Short mmCIF file of C-alpha atoms in Angstrom, two decimals:
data_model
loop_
_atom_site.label_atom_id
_atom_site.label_comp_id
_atom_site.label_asym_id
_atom_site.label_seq_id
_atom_site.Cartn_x
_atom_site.Cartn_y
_atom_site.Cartn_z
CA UNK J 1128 -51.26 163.50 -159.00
CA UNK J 1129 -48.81 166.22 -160.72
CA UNK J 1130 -45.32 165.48 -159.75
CA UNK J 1131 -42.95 168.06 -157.34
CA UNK J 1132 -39.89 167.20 -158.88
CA UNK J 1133 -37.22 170.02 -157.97
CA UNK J 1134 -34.73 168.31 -159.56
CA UNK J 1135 -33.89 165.94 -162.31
CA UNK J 1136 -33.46 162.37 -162.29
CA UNK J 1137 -30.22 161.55 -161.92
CA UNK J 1138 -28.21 160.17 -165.03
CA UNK J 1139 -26.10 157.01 -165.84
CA UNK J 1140 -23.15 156.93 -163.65
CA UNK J 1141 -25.22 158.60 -160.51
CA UNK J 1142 -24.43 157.39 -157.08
CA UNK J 1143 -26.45 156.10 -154.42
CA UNK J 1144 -26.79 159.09 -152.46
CA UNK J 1145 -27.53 161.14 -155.71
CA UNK J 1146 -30.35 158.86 -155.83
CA UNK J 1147 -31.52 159.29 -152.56
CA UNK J 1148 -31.81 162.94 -152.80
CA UNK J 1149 -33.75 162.65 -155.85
CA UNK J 1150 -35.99 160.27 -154.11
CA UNK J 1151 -36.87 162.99 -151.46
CA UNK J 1152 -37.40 165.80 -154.33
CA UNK J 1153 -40.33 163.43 -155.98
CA UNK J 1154 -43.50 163.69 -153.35
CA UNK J 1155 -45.03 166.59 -151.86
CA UNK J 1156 -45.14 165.60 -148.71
CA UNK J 1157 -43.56 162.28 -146.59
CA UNK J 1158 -46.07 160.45 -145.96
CA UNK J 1159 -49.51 159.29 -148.78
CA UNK J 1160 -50.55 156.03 -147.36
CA UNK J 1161 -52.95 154.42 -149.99
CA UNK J 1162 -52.34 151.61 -152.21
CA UNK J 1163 -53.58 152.84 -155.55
CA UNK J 1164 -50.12 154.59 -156.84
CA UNK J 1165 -48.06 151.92 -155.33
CA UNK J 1166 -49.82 149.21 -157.14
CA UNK J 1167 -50.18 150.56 -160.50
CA UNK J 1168 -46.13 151.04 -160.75
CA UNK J 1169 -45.82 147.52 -159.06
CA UNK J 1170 -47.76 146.24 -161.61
CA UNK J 1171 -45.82 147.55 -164.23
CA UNK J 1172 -42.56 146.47 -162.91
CA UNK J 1173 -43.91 143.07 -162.12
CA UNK J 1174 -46.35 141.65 -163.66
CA UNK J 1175 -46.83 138.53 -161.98
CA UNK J 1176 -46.29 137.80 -158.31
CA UNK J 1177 -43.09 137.09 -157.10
CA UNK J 1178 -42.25 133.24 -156.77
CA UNK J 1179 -40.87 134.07 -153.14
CA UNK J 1180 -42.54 133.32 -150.36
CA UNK J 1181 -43.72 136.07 -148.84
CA UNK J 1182 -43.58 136.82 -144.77
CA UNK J 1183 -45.37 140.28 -143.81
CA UNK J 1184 -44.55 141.38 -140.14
CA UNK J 1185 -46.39 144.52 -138.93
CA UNK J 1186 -46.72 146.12 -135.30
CA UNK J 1187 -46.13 148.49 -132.93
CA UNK J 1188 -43.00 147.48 -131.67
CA UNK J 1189 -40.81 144.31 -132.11
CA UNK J 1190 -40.88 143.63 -135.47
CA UNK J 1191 -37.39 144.76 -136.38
CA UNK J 1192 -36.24 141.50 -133.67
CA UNK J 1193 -39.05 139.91 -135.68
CA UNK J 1194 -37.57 140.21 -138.98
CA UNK J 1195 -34.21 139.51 -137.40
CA UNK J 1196 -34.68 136.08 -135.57
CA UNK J 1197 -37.00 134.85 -138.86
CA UNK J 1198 -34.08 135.73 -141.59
CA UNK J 1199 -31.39 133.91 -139.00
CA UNK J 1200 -33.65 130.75 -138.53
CA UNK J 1201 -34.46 130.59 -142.72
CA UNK J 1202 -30.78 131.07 -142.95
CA UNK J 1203 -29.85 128.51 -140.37
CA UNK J 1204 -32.15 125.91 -142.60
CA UNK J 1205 -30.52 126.58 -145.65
CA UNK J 1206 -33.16 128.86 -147.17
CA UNK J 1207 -32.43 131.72 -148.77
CA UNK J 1208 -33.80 135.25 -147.56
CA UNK J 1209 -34.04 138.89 -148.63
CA UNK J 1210 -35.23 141.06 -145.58
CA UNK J 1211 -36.27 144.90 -145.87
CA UNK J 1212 -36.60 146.68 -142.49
CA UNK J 1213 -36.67 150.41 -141.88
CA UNK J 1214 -35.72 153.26 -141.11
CA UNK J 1215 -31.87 152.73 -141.07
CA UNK J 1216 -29.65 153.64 -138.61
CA UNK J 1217 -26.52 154.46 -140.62
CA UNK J 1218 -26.51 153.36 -144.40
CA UNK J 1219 -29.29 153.59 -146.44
CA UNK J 1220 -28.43 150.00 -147.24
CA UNK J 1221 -29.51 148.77 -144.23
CA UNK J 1222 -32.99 148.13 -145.48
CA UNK J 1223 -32.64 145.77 -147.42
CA UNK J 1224 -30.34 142.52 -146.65
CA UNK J 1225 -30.19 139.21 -149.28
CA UNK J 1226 -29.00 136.56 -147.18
CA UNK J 1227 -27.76 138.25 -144.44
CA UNK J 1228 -25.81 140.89 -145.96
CA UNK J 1229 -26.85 144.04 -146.82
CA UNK J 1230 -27.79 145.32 -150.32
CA UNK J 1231 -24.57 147.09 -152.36
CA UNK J 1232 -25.09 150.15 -153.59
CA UNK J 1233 -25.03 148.92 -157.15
CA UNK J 1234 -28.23 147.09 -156.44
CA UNK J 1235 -30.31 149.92 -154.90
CA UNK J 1236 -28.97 152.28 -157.95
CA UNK J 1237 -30.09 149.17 -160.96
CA UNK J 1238 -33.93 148.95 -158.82
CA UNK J 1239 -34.22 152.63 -158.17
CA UNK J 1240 -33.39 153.08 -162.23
CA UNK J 1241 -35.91 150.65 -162.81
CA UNK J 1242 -38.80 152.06 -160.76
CA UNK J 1243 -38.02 155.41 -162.19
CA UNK J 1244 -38.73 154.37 -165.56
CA UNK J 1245 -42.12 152.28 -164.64
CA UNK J 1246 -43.51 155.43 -162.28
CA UNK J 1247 -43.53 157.40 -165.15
CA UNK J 1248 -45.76 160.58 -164.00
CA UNK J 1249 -47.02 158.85 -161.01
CA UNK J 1250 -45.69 159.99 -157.84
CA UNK J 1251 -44.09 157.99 -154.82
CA UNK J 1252 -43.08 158.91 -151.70
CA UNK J 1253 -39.25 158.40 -150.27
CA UNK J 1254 -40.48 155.30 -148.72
CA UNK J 1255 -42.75 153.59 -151.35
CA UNK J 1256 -40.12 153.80 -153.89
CA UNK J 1257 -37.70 152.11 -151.69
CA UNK J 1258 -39.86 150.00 -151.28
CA UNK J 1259 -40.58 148.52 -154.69
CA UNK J 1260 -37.11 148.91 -155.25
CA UNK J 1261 -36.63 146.45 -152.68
CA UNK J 1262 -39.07 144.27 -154.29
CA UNK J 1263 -36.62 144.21 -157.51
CA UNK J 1264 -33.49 143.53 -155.73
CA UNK J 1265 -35.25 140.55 -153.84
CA UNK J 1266 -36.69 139.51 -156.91
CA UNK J 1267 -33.06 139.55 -158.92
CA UNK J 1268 -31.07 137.71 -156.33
CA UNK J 1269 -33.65 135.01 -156.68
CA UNK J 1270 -34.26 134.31 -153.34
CA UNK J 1271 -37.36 132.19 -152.16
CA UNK J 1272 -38.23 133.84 -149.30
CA UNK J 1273 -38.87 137.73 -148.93
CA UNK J 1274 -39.35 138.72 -144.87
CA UNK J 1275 -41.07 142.55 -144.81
CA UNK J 1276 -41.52 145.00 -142.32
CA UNK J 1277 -44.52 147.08 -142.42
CA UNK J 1278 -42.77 150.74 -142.33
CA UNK J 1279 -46.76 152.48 -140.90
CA UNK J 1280 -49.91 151.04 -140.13
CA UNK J 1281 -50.63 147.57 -142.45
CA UNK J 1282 -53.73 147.80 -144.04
CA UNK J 1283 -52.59 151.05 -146.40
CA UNK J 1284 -48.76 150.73 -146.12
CA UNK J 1285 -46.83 150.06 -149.33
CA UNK J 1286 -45.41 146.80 -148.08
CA UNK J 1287 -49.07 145.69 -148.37
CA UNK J 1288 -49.31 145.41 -152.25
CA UNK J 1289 -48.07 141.81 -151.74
CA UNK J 1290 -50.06 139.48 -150.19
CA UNK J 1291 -48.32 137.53 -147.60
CA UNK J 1292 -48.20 134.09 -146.70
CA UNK J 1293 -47.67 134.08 -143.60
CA UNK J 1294 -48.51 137.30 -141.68
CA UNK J 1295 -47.03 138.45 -138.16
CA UNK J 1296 -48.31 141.07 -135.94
CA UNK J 1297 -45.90 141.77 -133.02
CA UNK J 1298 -48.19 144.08 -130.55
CA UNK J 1299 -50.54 147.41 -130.99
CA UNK J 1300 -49.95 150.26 -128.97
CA UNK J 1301 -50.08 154.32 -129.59
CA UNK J 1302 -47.71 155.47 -131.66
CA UNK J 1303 -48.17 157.46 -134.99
CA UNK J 1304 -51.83 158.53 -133.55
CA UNK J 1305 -52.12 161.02 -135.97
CA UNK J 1306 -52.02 158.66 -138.95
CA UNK J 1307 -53.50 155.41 -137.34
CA UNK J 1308 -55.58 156.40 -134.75
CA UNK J 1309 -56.04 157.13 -130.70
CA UNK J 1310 -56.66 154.24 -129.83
CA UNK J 1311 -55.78 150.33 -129.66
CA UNK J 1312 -58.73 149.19 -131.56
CA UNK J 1313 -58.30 151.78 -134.16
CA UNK J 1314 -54.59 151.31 -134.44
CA UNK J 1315 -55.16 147.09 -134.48
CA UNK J 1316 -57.27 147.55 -137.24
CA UNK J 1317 -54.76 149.18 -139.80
CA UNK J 1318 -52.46 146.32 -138.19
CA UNK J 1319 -54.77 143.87 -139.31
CA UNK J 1320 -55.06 144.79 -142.86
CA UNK J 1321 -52.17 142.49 -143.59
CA UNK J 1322 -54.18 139.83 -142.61
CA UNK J 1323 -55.26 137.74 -145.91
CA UNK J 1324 -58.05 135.04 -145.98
CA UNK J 1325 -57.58 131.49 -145.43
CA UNK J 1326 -53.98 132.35 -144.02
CA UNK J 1327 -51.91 131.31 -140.91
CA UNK J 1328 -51.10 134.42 -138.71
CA UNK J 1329 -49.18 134.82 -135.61
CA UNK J 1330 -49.90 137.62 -132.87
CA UNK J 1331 -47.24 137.80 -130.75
CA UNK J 1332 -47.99 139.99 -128.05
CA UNK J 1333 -50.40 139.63 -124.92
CA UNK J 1334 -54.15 141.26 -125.24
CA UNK J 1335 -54.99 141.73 -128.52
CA UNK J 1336 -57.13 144.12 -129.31
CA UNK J 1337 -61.01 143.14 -130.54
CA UNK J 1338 -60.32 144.55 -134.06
CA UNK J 1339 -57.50 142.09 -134.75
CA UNK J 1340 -59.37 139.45 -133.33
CA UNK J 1341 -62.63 140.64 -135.46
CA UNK J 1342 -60.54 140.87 -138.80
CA UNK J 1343 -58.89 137.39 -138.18
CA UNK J 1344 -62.32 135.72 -137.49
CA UNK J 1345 -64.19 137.57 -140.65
CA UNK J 1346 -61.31 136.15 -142.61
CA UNK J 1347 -61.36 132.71 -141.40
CA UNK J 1348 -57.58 133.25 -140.39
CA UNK J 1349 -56.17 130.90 -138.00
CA UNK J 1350 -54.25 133.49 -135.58
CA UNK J 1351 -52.12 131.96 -133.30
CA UNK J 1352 -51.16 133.93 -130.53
CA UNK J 1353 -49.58 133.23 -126.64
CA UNK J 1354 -53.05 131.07 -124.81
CA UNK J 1355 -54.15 129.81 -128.37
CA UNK J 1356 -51.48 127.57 -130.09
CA UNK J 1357 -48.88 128.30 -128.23
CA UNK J 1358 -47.60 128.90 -124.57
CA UNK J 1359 -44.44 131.25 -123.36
CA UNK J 1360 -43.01 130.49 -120.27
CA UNK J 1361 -41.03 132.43 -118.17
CA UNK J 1362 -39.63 131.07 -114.71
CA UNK J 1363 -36.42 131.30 -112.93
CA UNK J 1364 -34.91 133.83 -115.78
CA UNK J 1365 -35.75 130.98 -118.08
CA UNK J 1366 -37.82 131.43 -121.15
CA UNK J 1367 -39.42 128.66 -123.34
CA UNK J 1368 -41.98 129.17 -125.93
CA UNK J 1369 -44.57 125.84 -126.13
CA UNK J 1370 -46.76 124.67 -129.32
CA UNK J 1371 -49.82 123.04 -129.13
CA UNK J 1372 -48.19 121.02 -132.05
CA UNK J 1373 -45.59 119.94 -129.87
CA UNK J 1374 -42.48 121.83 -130.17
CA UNK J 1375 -40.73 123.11 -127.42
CA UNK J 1376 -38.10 126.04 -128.08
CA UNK J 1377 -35.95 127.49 -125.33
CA UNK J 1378 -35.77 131.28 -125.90
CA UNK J 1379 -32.85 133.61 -124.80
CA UNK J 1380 -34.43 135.78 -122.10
CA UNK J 1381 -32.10 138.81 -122.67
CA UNK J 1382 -31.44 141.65 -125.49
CA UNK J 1383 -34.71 140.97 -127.87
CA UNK J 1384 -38.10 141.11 -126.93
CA UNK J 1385 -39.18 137.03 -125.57
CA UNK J 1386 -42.28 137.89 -127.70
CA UNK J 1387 -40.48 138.59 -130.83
CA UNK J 1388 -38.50 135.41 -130.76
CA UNK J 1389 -41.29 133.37 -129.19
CA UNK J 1390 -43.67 134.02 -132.77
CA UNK J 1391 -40.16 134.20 -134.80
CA UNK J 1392 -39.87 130.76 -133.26
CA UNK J 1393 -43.46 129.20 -133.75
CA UNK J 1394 -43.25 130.93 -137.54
CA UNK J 1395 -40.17 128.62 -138.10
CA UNK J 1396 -42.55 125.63 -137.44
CA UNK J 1397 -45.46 126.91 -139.01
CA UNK J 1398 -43.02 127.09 -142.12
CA UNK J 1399 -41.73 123.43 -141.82
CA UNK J 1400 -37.74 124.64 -141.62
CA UNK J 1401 -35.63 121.93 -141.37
CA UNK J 1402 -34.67 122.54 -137.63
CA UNK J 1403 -34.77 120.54 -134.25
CA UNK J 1404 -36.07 122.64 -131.66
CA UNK J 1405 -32.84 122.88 -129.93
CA UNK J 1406 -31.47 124.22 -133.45
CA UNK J 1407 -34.05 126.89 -133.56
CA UNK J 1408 -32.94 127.97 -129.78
CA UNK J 1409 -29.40 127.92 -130.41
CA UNK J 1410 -30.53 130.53 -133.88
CA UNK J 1411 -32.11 132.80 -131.36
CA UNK J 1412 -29.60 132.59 -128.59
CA UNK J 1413 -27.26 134.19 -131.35
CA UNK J 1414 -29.35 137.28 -132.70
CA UNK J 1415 -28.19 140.47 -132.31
CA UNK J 1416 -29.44 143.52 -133.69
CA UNK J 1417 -28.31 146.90 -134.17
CA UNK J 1418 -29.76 149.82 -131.94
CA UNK J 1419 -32.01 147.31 -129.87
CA UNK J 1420 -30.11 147.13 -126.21
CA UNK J 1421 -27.32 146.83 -128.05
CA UNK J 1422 -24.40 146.98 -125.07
CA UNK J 1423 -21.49 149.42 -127.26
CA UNK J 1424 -18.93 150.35 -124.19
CA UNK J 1425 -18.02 149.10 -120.25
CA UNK J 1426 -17.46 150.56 -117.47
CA UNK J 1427 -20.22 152.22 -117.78
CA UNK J 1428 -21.89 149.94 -119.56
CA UNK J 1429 -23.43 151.52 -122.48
CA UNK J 1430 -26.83 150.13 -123.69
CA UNK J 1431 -28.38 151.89 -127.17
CA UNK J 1432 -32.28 151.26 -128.04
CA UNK J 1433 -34.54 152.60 -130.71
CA UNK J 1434 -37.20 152.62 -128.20
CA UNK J 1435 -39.51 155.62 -129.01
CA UNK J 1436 -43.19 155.05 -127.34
CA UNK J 1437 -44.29 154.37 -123.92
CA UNK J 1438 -45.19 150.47 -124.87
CA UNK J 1439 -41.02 150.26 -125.56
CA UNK J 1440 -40.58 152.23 -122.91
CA UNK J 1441 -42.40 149.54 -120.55
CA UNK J 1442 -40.30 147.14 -122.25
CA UNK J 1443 -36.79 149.10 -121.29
CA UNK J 1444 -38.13 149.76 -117.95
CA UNK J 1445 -38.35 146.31 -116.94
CA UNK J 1446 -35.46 145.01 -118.68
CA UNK J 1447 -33.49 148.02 -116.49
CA UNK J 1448 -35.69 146.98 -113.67
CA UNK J 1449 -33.58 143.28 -114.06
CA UNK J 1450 -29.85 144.48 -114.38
CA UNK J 1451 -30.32 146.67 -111.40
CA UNK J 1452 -31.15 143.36 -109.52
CA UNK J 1453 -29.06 141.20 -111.32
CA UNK J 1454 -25.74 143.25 -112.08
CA UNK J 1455 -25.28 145.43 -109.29
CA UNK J 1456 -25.38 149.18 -110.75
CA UNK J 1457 -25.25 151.80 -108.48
CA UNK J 1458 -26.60 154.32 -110.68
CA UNK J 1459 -28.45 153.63 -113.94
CA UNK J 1460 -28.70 157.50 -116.44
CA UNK J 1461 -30.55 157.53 -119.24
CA UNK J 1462 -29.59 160.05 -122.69
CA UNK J 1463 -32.64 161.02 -124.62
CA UNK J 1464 -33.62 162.49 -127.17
CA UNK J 1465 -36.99 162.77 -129.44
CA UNK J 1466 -39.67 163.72 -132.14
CA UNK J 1467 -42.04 166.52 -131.96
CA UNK J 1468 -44.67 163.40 -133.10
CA UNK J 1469 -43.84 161.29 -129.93
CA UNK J 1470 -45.41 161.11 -126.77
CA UNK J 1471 -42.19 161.78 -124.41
CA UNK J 1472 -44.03 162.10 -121.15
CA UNK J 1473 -45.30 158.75 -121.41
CA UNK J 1474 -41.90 157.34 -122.22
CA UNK J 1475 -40.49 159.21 -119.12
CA UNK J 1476 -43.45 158.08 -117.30
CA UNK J 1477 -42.74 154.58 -118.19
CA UNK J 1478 -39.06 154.69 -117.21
CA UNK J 1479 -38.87 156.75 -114.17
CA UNK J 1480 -39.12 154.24 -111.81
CA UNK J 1481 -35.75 152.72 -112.48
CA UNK J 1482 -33.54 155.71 -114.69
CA UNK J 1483 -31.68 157.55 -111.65
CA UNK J 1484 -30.86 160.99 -113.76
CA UNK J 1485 -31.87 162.01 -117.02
CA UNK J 1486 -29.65 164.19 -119.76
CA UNK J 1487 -31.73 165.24 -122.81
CA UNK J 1488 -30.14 166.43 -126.36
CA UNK J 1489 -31.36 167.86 -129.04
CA UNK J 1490 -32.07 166.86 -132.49
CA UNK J 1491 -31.53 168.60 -135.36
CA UNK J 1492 -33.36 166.70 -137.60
CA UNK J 1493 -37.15 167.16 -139.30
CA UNK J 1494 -39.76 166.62 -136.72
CA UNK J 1495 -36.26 166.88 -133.99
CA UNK J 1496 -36.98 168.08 -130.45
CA UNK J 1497 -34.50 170.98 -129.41
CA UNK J 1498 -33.25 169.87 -125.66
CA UNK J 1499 -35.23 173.18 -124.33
CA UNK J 1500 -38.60 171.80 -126.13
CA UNK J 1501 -38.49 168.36 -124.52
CA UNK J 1502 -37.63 170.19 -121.19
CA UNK J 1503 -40.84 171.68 -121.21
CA UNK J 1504 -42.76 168.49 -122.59
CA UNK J 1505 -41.15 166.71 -119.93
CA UNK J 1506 -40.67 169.54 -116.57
CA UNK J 1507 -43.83 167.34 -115.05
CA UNK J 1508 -43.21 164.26 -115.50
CA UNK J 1509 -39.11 164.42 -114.09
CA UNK J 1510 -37.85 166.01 -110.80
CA UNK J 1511 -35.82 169.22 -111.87
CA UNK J 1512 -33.06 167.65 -109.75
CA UNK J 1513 -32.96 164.64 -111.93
CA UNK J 1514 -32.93 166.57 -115.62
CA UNK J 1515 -30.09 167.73 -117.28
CA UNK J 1516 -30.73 170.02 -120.67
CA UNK J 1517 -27.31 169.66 -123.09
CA UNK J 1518 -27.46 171.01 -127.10
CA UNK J 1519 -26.66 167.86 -128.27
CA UNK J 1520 -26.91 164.15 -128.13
CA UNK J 1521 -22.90 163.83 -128.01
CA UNK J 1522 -23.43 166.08 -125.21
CA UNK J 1523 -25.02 164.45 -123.68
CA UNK J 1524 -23.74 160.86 -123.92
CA UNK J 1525 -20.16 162.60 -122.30
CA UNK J 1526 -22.33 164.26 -119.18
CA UNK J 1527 -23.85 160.56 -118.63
CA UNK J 1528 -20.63 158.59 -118.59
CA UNK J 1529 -19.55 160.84 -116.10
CA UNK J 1530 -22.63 160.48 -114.02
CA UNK J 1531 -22.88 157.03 -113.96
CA UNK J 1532 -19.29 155.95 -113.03
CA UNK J 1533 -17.53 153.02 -114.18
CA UNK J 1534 -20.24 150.89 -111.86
CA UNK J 1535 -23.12 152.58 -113.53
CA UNK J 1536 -25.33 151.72 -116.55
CA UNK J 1537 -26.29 154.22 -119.48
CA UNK J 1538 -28.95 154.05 -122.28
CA UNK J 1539 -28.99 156.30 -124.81
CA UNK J 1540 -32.33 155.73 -126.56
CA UNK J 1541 -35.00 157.60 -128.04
CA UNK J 1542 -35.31 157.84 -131.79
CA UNK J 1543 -33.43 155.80 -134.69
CA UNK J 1544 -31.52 159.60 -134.86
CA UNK J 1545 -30.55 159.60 -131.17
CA UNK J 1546 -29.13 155.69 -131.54
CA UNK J 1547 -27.26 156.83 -134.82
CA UNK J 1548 -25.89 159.70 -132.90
CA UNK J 1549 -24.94 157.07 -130.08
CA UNK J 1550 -23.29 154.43 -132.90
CA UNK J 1551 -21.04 157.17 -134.39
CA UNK J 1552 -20.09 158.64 -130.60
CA UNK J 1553 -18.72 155.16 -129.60
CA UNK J 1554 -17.36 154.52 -133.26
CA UNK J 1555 -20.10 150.99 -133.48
CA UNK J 1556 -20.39 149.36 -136.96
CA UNK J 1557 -23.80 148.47 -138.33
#
């Protein structure tokens, strides 16, 4: 494939975000899933596998906690860990964490040089190149265990050039239809393509869908999922996650999807880390992670989530549904803000129930929503007495405090964009 380079590589001495530029000059367009072009630089740039153990987690939603809770609990037993995760909310750097700090900018610039000399005519796209670049930086900090997020799909992403170990599927639901499919079964079978034979698996999520379940059994994979090798139970607002192997985690029941720790948690066994049970609860009880109901002001309370599809939606609406009860707001308003690729009415459909008044902002960003355009996406589905339309998300985070009162309870949520809008408006650090 002929390259679309509109400008030149950058020279010695470059910076990071001279880099990234460069690195969105290089395709024609953002997304080429297929393996082929991935591969054949990968192969060039490493030859032979990495010695690192290698933990794939794809899904839907929850595999950013995913990545999270496993790179705390391999930390917590003395492992060491890269992690790559994307897209980032801030800094590009984000991405790409070796033992729980992020990746400098003298690393990114020594892996992108690298993969810029192995491509040679071959094109990549923005995110493939990251991603072998985060390969390389794994790879030169030595560290034996590499956790990856699938960035689209599984089966064609670039994260899937390495074969995992241990594979994790969080949940399948809609979301990027257009590339993966309209449907669950569809969508669970690009999930599934992580899937290796012979393997241990986790699914983490309730009902999987028959193609996962098909792909696992063709491939003799032993999936272990919530009803078959392990148990989560939730009573009284406590949360404990069961194996039939024995071990018995208590799981915090608040911030992070219970699902998301629960297979984080039965991964830790499956991996034989040194931790007691009550070690591996006390790791959990102390994730955090940035943009996902992350609480960044009081009085209002100010809660920012990356939630984007109607299954996270669900998710929002029911972890809303349990401060109203539990923490006495009197008025719960929601900021949001979206792509033209997302299917806003079902999140509003999904969050109605409990979000009192709704304020939506624009985005000025590629694929961004304009307030006006999600108006009329979402006139329908919301009462015109419960919409407000501001021009931005800053906006409309001001309108909201207002509205809820110092009893009241905000989330700004939407897109990674509207969250880094939210993270600069209250001044929160990565």
């Amino acid at each position: 494939m002929p390259g679309n380079e509109t400008i030149p590589a950058p020279g010695p001495g470059a910076s990071l975000d001279q880099w990234l530029t460069y690195l969105e000059s290089i395709h024609p367009v953002e997304m080429d899933l297929g393996l082929d072009r991935v591969l054949l630089v990968l192969r060039r740039l490493m030859p032979a596998r990495p010695r690192a153990r290698v933990i794939t987690i794809g899904g839907t939603n929850g595999k950013g906690s995913t990545v999270a809770a496993l790179e705390a609990l391999l930390l917590a037993s003395g492992e060491s860990v890269g992690s790559y995760t994307s897209p980032h909310l801030i800094d590009y750097n984000e991405r790409v964490r070796v033992n729980g700090s992020n990746a400098s900018d003298e690393a990114f610039i020594r892996a992108f040089e690298q993969v810029e000399v192995a491509r040679r005519d071959t094109t990549l796209t923005y995110f493939e190149f990251g991603t072998l670049a985060a390969f390389l930086i794994m790879a030169e900090a030595g560290v034996s265990n590499m956790v990856l997020e699938v960035g689209l799909g599984g089966r064609l992403d670039a994260v899937n050039t390495l074969d995992a170990d241990l594979a994790i599927i969080t949940s399948v639901d809609l979301d990027h239809t257009a590339w993966l499919g309209d449907d669950r079964n569809t969508i669970g079978f690009e999930k599934a393509g992580i899937l290796r034979p012979g393997q241990t698996a986790i699914y983490a999520d309730l009902d999987p869908p028959p193609s996962v379940l098909q792909q696992a059994n063709a491939q003799r994979v032993n999936l272990l999922r919530p009803g078959n090798g392990y148990i989560v139970l939730q009573e009284g607002g406590h949360v404990a996650v069961m194996t039939d192997s024995g071990h018995q985690v208590v799981l915090p029941g608040d911030r992070l999807p219970v699902h998301s720790l629960a297979a984080a948690a039965v991964a830790a066994t499956e991996l034989g880390l040194l931790l007691f049970d009550q070690r591996i609860g006390e790791v959990l009880a102390g994730v955090s992670l940035a943009g996902r109901f992350e609480q960044v002001s009081h009085h209002p309370d100010v809660f920012l989530d990356v939630g984007h599809n109607p299954h996270a939606a669900q998710w929002l609406s029911r972890r809303l549904s349990f401060l109203r009860r539990t923490g006495g707001y009197t008025r719960i308003v929601a900021v949001y803000g979206g792509l033209a690729d997302k299917d806003s009415a079902g999140v509003a459909r999904a969050l109605l129930p409990v979000v009192d008044h709704w304020l939506l902002g624009g985005l000025d960003v590629p694929r961004g929503l304009s307030a006006t355009a999600l108006q009329d996406r979402l006139g329908s589905v919301i009462p015109m007495g419960r919409l407000t339309v501001c021009d931005s998300i800053r906006e409309a985070i001001s309108e909201a405090m207002a509205s809820a009162g110092a009893e009241g309870l905000v989330l700004v949520f939407g897109s990674f964009f509207t969250v880094a809008e939210g993270r600069r408006y209250f001044s929160a650090s990565p």
